XYZ file of C-alpha atoms in Angstrom:
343
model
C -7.759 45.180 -0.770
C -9.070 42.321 1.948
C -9.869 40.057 -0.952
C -6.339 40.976 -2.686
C -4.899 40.128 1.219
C -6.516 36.735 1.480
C -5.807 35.452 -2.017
C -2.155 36.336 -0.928
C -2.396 34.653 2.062
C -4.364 31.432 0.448
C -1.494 31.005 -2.508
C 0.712 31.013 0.440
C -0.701 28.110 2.472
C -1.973 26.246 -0.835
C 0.114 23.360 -1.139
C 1.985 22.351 -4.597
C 2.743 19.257 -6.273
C 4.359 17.394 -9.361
C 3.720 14.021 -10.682
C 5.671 11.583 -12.079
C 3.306 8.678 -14.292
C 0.084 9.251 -16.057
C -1.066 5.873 -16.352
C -3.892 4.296 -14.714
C -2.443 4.969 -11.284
C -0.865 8.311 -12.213
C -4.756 9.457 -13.010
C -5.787 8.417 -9.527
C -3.206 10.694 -8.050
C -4.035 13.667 -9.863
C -7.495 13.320 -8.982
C -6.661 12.614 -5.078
C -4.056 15.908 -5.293
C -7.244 17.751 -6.774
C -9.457 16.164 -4.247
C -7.370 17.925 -1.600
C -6.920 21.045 -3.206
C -3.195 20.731 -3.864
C -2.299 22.547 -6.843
C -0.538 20.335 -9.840
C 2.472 22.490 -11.638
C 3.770 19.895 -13.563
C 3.255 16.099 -14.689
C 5.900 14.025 -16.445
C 4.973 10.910 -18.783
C 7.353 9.256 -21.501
C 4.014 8.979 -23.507
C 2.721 12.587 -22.271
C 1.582 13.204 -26.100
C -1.233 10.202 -25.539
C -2.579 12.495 -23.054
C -2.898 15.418 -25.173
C -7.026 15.230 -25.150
C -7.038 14.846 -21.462
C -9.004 17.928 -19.684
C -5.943 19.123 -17.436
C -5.882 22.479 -15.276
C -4.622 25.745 -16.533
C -1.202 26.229 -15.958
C 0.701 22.615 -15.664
C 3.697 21.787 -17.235
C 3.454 18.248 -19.279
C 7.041 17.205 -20.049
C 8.453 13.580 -21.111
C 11.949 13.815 -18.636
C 11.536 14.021 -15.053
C 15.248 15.438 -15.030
C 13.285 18.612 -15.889
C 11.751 19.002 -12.795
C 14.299 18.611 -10.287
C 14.400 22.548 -9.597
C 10.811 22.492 -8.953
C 10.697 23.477 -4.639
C 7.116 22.198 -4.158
C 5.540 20.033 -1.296
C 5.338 17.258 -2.325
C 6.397 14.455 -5.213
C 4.127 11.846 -6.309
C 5.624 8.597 -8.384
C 3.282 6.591 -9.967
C 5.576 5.783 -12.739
C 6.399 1.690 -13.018
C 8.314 -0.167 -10.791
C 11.507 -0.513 -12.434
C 11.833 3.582 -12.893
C 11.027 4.395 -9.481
C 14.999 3.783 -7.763
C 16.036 6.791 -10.670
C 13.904 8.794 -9.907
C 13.931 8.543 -6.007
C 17.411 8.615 -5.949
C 17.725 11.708 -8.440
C 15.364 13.618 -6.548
C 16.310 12.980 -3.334
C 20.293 13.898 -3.945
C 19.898 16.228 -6.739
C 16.607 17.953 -5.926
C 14.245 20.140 -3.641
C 11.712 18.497 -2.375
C 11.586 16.950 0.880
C 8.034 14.844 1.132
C 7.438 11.912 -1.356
C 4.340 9.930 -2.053
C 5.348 6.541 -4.344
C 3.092 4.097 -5.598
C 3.727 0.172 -4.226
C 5.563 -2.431 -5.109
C 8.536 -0.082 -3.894
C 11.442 -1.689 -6.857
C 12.319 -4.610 -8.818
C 14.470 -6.619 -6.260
C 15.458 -6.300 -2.546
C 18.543 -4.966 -2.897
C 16.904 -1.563 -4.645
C 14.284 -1.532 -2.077
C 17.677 -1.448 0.480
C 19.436 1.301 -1.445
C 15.816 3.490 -1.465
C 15.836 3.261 2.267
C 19.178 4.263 2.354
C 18.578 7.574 -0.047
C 15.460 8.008 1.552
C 17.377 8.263 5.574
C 20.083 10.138 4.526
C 19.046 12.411 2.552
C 16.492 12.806 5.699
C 13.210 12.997 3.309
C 9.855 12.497 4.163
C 8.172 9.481 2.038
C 5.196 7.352 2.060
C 4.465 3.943 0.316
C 1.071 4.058 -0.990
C 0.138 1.297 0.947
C -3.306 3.596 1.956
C -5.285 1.059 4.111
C -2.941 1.318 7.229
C -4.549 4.737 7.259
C -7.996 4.014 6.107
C -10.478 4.538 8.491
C -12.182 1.348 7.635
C -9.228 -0.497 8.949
C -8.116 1.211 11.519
C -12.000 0.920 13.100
C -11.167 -3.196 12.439
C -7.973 -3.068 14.637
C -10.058 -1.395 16.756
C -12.554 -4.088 17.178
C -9.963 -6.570 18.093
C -8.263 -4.665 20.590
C -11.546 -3.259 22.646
C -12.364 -7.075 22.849
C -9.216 -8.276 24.245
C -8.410 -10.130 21.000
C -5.054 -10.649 19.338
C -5.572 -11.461 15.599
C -3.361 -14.758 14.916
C -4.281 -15.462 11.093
C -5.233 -13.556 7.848
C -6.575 -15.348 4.843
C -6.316 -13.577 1.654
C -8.060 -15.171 -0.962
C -7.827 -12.999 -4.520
C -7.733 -13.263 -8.266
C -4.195 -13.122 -9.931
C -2.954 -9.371 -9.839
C 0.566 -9.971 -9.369
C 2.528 -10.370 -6.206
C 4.211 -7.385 -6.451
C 1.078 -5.349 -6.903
C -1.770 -6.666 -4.678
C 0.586 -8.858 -2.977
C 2.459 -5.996 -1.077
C -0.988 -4.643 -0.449
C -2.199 -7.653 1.487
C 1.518 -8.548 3.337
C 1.145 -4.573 4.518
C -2.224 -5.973 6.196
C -0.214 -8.680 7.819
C 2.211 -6.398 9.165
C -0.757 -3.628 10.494
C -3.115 -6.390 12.234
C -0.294 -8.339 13.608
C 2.400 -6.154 14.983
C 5.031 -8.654 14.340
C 8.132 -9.466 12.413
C 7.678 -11.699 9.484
C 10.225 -15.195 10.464
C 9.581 -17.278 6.946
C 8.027 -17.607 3.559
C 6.774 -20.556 1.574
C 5.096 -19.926 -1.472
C 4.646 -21.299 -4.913
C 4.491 -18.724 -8.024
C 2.616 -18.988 -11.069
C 3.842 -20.265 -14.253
C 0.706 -19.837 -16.602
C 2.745 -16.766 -18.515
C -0.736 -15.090 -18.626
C 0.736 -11.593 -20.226
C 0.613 -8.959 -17.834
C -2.271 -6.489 -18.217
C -0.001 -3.610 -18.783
C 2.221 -4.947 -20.930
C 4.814 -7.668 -21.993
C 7.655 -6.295 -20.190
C 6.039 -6.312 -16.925
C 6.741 -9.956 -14.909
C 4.403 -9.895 -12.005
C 2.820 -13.568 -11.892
C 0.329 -14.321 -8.969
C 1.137 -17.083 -6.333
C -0.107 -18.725 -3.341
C 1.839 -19.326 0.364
C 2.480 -19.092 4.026
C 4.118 -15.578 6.027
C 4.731 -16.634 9.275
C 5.099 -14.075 11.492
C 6.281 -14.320 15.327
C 4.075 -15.798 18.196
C 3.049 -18.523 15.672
C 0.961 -15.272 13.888
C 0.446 -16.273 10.006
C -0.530 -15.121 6.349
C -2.303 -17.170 4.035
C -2.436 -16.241 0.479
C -3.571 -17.245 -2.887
C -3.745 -14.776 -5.451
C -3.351 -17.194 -7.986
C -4.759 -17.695 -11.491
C -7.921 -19.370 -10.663
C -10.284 -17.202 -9.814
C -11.719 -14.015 -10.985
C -14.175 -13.075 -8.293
C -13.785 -10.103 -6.457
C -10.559 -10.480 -2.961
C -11.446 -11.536 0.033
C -9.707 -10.979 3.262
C -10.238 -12.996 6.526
C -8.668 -11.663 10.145
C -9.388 -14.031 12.753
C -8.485 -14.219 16.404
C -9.731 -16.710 19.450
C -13.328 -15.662 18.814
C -13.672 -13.060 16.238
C -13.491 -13.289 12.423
C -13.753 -10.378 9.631
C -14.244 -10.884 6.353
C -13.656 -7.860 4.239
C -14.895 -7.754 0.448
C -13.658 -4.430 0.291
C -15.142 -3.836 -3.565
C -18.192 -4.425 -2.510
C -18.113 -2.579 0.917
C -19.208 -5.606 2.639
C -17.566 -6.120 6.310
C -18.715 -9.005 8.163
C -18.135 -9.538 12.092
C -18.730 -13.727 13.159
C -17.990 -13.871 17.002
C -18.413 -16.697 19.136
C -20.871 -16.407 22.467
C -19.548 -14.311 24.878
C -20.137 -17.031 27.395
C -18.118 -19.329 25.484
C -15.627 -16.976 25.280
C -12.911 -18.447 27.736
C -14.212 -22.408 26.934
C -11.552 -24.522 24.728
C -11.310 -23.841 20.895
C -12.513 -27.552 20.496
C -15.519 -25.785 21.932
C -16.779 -25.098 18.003
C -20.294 -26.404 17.601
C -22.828 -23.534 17.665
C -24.335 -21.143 15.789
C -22.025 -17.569 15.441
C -23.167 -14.195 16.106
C -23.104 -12.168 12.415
C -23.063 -8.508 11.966
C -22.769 -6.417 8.997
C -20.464 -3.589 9.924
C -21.054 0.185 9.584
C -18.134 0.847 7.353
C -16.712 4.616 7.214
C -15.851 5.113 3.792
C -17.020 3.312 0.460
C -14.514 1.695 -1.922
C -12.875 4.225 -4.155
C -8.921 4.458 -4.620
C -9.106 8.158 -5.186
C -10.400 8.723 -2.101
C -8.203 5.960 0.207
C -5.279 8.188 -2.213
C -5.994 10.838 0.035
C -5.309 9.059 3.366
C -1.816 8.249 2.073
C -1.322 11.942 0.865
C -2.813 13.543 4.737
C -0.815 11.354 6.548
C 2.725 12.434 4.959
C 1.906 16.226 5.742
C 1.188 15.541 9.257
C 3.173 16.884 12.003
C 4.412 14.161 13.482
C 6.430 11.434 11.193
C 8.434 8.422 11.224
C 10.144 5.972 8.726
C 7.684 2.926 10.109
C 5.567 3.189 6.140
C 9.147 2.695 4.463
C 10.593 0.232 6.957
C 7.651 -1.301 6.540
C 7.413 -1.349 2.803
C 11.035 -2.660 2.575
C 10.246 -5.985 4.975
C 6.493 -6.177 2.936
C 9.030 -6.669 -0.002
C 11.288 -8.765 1.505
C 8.083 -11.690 1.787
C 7.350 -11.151 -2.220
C 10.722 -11.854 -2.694
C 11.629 -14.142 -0.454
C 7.858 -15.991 -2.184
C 10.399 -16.557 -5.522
C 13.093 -17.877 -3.735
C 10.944 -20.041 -2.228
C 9.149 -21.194 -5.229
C 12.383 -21.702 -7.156
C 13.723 -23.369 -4.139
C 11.158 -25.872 -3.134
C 12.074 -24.751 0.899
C 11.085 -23.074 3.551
C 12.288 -19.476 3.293
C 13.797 -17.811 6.526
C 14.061 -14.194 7.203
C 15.856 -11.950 6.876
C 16.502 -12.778 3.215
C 20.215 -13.987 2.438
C 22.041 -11.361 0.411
C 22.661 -14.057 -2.233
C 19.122 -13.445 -3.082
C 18.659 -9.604 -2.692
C 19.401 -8.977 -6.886
């Protein structure tokens, strides 16, 4: 009778979940929503048939039509269906169904004016929502902020140097970083976009070319980026401030501190001819997507929230869009974007 009691009590507090995409990304989630122990009841996939070998858990529902699942009260939604899906499906959920706490995967839509209307579902409907933009909640990075401040030290510039995996999809990524380390509003974009029409790993129909530019941010704070197509070794990203640099190769879980002499600390910046202090950092968690999942899913059930994830995902967006304009433009792009280029 105890054990009967506590199984009760345990399918009570276990948390529930449905998914939305079983690609690539889709598999990640369902691995991070095992990880945690939240039960899956159902996964949706227009190609759910391809997945017909795949070792899922007793008891979940595979269907092809999310519209199937709308009357499904369970904690949380996960969408890690493609970009151009994901306004449907928010907005059908979020007027038509239960739930109240969504986890989508980044880039948020196809064009700024969808990523406005999203926020807009998203606040009125009053639903809880995170972009899975996980390393504002990885520990890794949050020790690196940490650095900065217990030193006094304001990062002013970020350097992200990658191979070309779209500026939707690493590029909101690294403009999230810019956003976390700086605490600023972006003011302007100049960027350049590919035009080598390499075909999109995922398919023909998906446009994401790489690109290379400037965010500028306020207090003269800015973003370097290239994620164009000439590399293929592993990112790179650079944080610098007065007198400390770290470079992250995340992949390889290398994170290196360069600091100047303490002494030299509060000497001019023309002050540059020495040797730097270098220390490999103790990092807190290894590379592994499934795992840095699972900071995206904790944070969204903890008890205190706020919209600053989707406000920020909306403005990351704004900078890969306003990137385009720029690129088509040949100019300096100012923010906030002009509505003539939200579509």
């Amino acid at each position: 009778k105890k054990l009967k009691n506590y199984l009760m009590v345990f399918l009570k507090m276990a948390k529930t979940a449905i998914l939305i995409g079983f690609g690539g990304m889709g598999r990640r989630y369902y691995q991070a929503l095992k990880m945690m122990k939240i039960q899956v009841l159902a996964i949706c996939d227009k190609n759910i048939k391809k997945y017909s070998n795949y070792k899922f858990e007793k008891n979940i529902s595979l269907v092809k039509n999310y519209k199937s699942l709308l009357n499904h009260n369970v904690d949380l939604l996960c969408v890690a269906s493609n970009t151009q899906s994901r306004l449907n499906i928010l907005n059908d959920f979020c007027n038509y169904g239960k739930i109240k706490k969504i986890l989508t995967e980044k880039p948020l839509s196809t064009s700024y004016k969808n990523c406005l209307d999203i926020k807009k579902i998203i606040k009125k409907n009053k639903i809880r929502i995170i972009v899975n933009t996980h390393r504002s909640y990885s520990p890794n990075f949050i020790s690196l902020k940490n650095i900065f401040k217990s030193r006094n030290e304001k990062p002013s510039s970020i350097f992200i140097n990658s191979p070309s995996a779209g500026l939707g999809n690493m590029g909101s990524t690294f403009f999230d970083l810019g956003f976390f380390f700086f605490n600023e509003k972006p003011e302007s974009v100049i960027g350049t976009v590919d035009k080598t029409g390499t075909i999109n790993p995922r398919g023909r129909n998906f446009k994401d070319p790489g690109g290379f530019g400037i965010v500028k941010f306020k207090n003269n704070k800015k973003l370097f980026f290239d994620l164009s197509e000439n590399t293929g070794l592993p990112y790179t990203i650079s944080i610098k401030s007065k007198n400390l640099e770290i470079t992250v190769d995340e992949i390889n879980n290398n994170f290196i501190l360069k600091q100047r002499p303490r002494i030299m600390n509060n000497k001019p910046l023309y002050f540059y001819l020495f040797k730097p202090k270098i220390n490999k950092l103790k990092i807190k968690h290894k590379f592994d997507v499934v795992k840095m999942t699972c900071f995206s899913i904790k944070e969204i059930f903890k008890k205190n929230f706020s919209y600053n994830n989707l406000d920020k995902a909306v403005s990351v967006m704004e900078c890969i869009f306003a990137t385009f304009v720029s690129s088509s433009t040949n100019k300096i792009i100012s923010l906030p974007l002009k509505k003539k280029y939200h579509n």
